[in-house]
Amino acid sequence: MEVQSSFDTSGGRNAGNTRRPGRPATYIFDRPDDELTEEDRKLKNAVLKRRSRQNRSYQKRKMMKVAQKKANGETVDFLAAAAASTASGAQGSGAGSEDINEEAEEVLAVDLVDMVSRVETQPEVVPTSEELGEDLEECVLMAVKGTMDRSLSISHSSGVKDVLFGSLRDRFAELPHEGQGALRALSVFPRDFDMASAAAVMGRGSGDDLSQAIDLIQPLFTSGFISSSNGRFELNQVTKLFLTEEVPFGSDTLAIERRDPSVSRYIDHFQNLLSNLTDPSIHKLGFAREHAMQVFDTERQNMDYAIELSRLKGPERLREFLAVGAAVMRYCVDAATRIQYLQAALEGKNQLTDGNEPGGDRRNVVRLELARAEALCDNQSLEDAEEPLKKAMELMDRDFTKSSNGIMDTVLVLLLFAGVKINLSKTEEGHKLLVEALRILNKIGLGKTTLAVNALTNLVTIYVQRGQLDRANYVATELLNTLHAMRYDKMPIYADALGVLAMVRMAAGDYTDAARQFGSGLEIVAGWGSKSWTSVPVQHCLDLDIWLMEGLAISLNLQGLEKDAKYMVTLASDARLSRRLKSLTYDILGGEHVVPTWLTTSRHLY
């Protein structure tokens, strides 16, 4: 029987009614399966499957190009592209365009464009607990699931969801069992992640051996479930929504337990990462501290989420996590949030730990009480800091101080107490504590660390108050040389030391050089803030630039540069207001009689 070609016989691919060898006759696609021979039916199914694979491959490549354009900053209707991919896939598999509901097409044309516009124009902001007015759990969960919550608007249009999820279900089903498990495990990440984190969460590979993880992620990448940018990976938002509905997830205990292996590995990985960052070198070398800050800043949302997951597993697990990360978190997490984390971890620990409690948890409690005191000092609530410091001291015993970490915590207690005493005008008590801290540090070979630098900067403050300006000038100058040798000269702690030297110059009446030193300190703080941070790690010294601006204003005013001085005061006052810091109770431009008051009350331990 002669069959007419479906293409124009006068030209085109099938001109002359010729067909490529091995291609089936057209009629087998026009007849139902029950009218075909067994051989024709097998051939038809094979061709349809091949067409479907080719079409999906094309659409995947198209979607990857779209995703890459989005990563490069171009505005792309990613979800609309995904929907178009699904529609094309349905057409290529023989479903026919008639099967696509016209109402769903209208929703894709209107609702999705509007929804994607809202997603792309609304900035990703991690809200603070005060702004939200919510408790810790709601605050953190809202932060890490913000994007997904917005994507849930798709659920209001069942036609859209069916179109979007149809292709995902097919592709998910085509993944091998291990690939499906890997994708479910990776859904624990709130946002992006690197290969080492993926390997840890999937339980495949450790250290430098990431080959197993790469083998698992590759098909997820090529299937369009995962996108990549700047060496980091992320599940696209439609995939996250799909997995959320296919594998329900929430903050409830049942949901956490359902994914317990990947959740536990997630917590352990970021706890280990914090442990590696909290190395004694962060107190000895500037680049080591900056590296720790950069890693935490990159993994900020993962760290926040790991804290929340730790909290859901119980106070003891949360104490273990926070105790490891307290040192680095001080630089990178605002004081109010740290206080909330620490209070949640210390819940039920208001009474002194008895002697039968496990030593590890006892040490964690001590470390967290010290971290709470630091956070209160950073929040300028110095009087409230005495209570956690006293608790920490009462929990310390002889065994506690045998380890190097225990000794450093002992020094930290002395330094924090000294800072509190100095700011409460108990100078002599503060002086004794600082001297004892320096004695311990020198004895254990840590005389050239930022702990010793902090002790010495506060000693300079005391020398200025006593009028021992030669000694104060000598110590302040040596401090700068030491910090330069330790390669901290581009970091906030160096700006603080410059400000301390400026205090000495101001006390000596050299307002010109004082202004120069204050200005140099401000330049360092500005340079530090101009780096590529998600959130600038100055939470341990949130008022440092304000202190420098106020010192500069006083110095300029005493040189007769009143206009410039008033401008600096305005900047400092606005910064205090925006950061919710206490305002000064006196006019710093009141003349020379203001200098002694400002020198003795303006700074605290950074």
XYZ file of C-alpha atoms in Angstrom, residues 335-539:
205
model
C 24.886 40.583 69.706
C 21.096 40.458 70.144
C 20.828 37.276 68.068
C 23.743 35.682 69.920
C 22.074 36.433 73.241
C 18.903 34.668 72.062
C 20.827 31.635 70.802
C 22.774 31.385 74.056
C 19.748 31.811 76.294
C 17.986 29.005 74.400
C 21.050 26.775 74.832
C 21.409 27.568 78.532
C 17.729 27.040 79.269
C 17.396 24.882 82.363
C 20.995 25.614 83.336
C 20.234 28.490 85.662
C 21.362 26.428 88.610
C 25.038 25.608 88.934
C 26.051 22.391 87.233
C 26.517 19.630 89.771
C 29.614 17.497 89.947
C 27.891 14.486 88.367
C 27.254 16.209 85.042
C 29.378 15.050 82.096
C 32.583 17.051 81.823
C 32.015 17.888 78.168
C 28.679 19.553 78.771
C 30.064 21.345 81.837
C 32.803 22.871 79.694
C 30.207 23.819 77.075
C 28.146 25.629 79.713
C 31.224 27.574 80.852
C 32.074 28.549 77.302
C 28.519 29.658 76.571
C 28.309 31.753 79.734
C 31.486 33.517 78.592
C 30.012 33.987 75.126
C 26.866 35.448 76.699
C 28.994 37.901 78.672
C 30.807 38.888 75.452
C 27.493 39.424 73.667
C 26.186 41.594 76.507
C 29.379 43.675 76.417
C 29.085 44.021 72.634
C 25.484 45.116 73.175
C 26.803 47.716 75.651
C 24.978 46.059 78.568
C 28.137 45.841 80.656
C 26.446 45.700 84.047
C 24.409 42.658 82.931
C 27.611 40.900 81.852
C 28.773 40.343 85.434
C 26.152 37.659 86.136
C 27.228 35.167 83.385
C 30.886 35.863 84.193
C 30.346 34.895 87.818
C 28.522 31.735 86.751
C 31.400 30.779 84.461
C 33.967 31.302 87.227
C 31.985 29.205 89.697
C 31.771 26.348 87.182
C 35.515 26.324 86.523
C 37.580 23.873 88.534
C 41.200 22.771 88.626
C 40.692 20.183 85.887
C 39.117 22.807 83.640
C 42.285 24.927 83.526
C 44.567 22.028 82.629
C 43.759 22.243 78.903
C 44.952 25.069 76.649
C 41.358 25.988 75.783
C 40.507 26.085 79.479
C 43.425 28.429 80.153
C 42.366 30.738 77.330
C 38.827 30.805 78.717
C 40.268 31.732 82.106
C 42.105 34.624 80.472
C 38.907 35.655 78.719
C 37.104 35.791 82.074
C 39.801 38.118 83.418
C 39.704 40.352 80.334
C 35.924 40.635 80.312
C 35.789 41.376 84.037
C 38.510 43.991 83.573
C 36.542 45.659 80.770
C 33.438 45.773 82.956
C 35.353 47.178 85.920
C 37.069 49.893 83.850
C 33.783 51.028 82.338
C 32.264 51.149 85.825
C 35.153 53.424 86.907
C 36.687 50.678 89.065
C 40.078 51.285 87.490
C 42.317 49.649 90.106
C 40.348 46.407 90.076
C 40.486 46.391 86.298
C 44.232 47.007 86.330
C 44.898 43.991 88.575
C 42.811 41.715 86.360
C 44.616 42.870 83.211
C 48.045 42.313 84.756
C 47.037 38.797 85.837
C 45.721 37.995 82.360
C 49.018 39.132 80.785
C 51.005 37.084 83.286
C 49.101 33.912 82.328
C 49.405 34.593 78.594
C 53.163 35.149 78.801
C 53.574 32.017 80.891
C 51.907 29.784 78.271
C 53.606 31.458 75.303
C 50.643 33.517 74.097
C 52.092 36.927 74.796
C 51.766 37.882 71.125
C 48.084 37.257 70.526
C 45.030 39.451 70.147
C 44.097 38.492 73.725
C 47.293 40.175 74.948
C 46.680 43.109 72.599
C 43.229 43.640 74.095
C 44.708 43.589 77.591
C 47.390 46.111 76.640
C 44.983 48.514 74.916
C 42.953 48.651 78.110
C 46.131 49.193 80.117
C 46.870 52.174 77.869
C 43.445 53.570 78.778
C 44.317 53.239 82.460
C 47.729 54.878 81.950
C 45.985 57.811 80.240
C 43.583 58.158 83.152
C 46.523 58.168 85.566
C 48.404 60.745 83.507
C 51.238 58.296 82.712
C 51.391 59.471 79.113
C 54.971 58.397 78.344
C 54.194 54.823 79.332
C 50.860 54.959 77.497
C 52.544 56.276 74.339
C 55.237 53.566 74.439
C 52.752 50.704 74.899
C 50.365 52.056 72.234
C 53.192 52.395 69.678
C 54.443 48.864 70.396
C 50.907 47.565 70.026
C 50.709 48.883 66.486
C 54.073 47.340 65.598
C 52.977 43.980 67.029
C 49.661 43.976 65.174
C 51.441 44.894 61.945
C 53.836 41.965 62.394
C 50.853 39.671 63.044
C 49.239 41.002 59.830
C 46.183 42.542 61.448
C 46.893 45.995 60.010
C 43.863 45.935 57.662
C 41.400 44.735 60.290
C 39.184 46.452 62.892
C 41.483 45.572 65.791
C 44.232 47.708 64.194
C 41.769 50.600 63.839
C 41.038 50.216 67.562
C 44.755 50.391 68.377
C 45.093 53.544 66.249
C 42.225 55.040 68.207
C 43.980 54.187 71.472
C 47.131 55.946 70.257
C 44.942 58.907 69.278
C 43.611 58.985 72.846
C 47.191 59.321 74.109
C 47.856 62.152 71.665
C 44.605 63.872 72.666
C 45.472 63.619 76.370
C 48.848 65.210 75.567
C 47.101 68.094 73.786
C 48.302 67.120 70.302
C 44.901 67.371 68.630
C 46.322 67.485 65.114
C 48.009 64.093 65.396
C 45.027 62.730 67.326
C 42.782 63.656 64.397
C 45.220 61.987 61.990
C 45.189 58.733 63.986
C 41.394 58.727 64.344
C 41.072 59.363 60.606
C 43.459 56.511 59.773
C 41.376 54.196 61.932
C 38.205 55.209 60.089
C 39.879 54.502 56.738
C 40.668 50.953 57.875
C 37.092 50.369 59.045
C 35.785 51.714 55.719
C 38.156 49.467 53.761
C 37.089 46.471 55.822
C 33.431 47.196 55.084
C 34.049 47.527 51.349
C 35.081 43.861 51.005
C 32.662 41.336 49.510
C 30.755 40.475 52.667
C 27.192 39.281 52.985
C 27.218 40.997 56.367
C 30.355 42.851 57.474
C 31.937 40.989 60.445
C 32.120 43.877 62.893
C 29.582 42.573 65.393
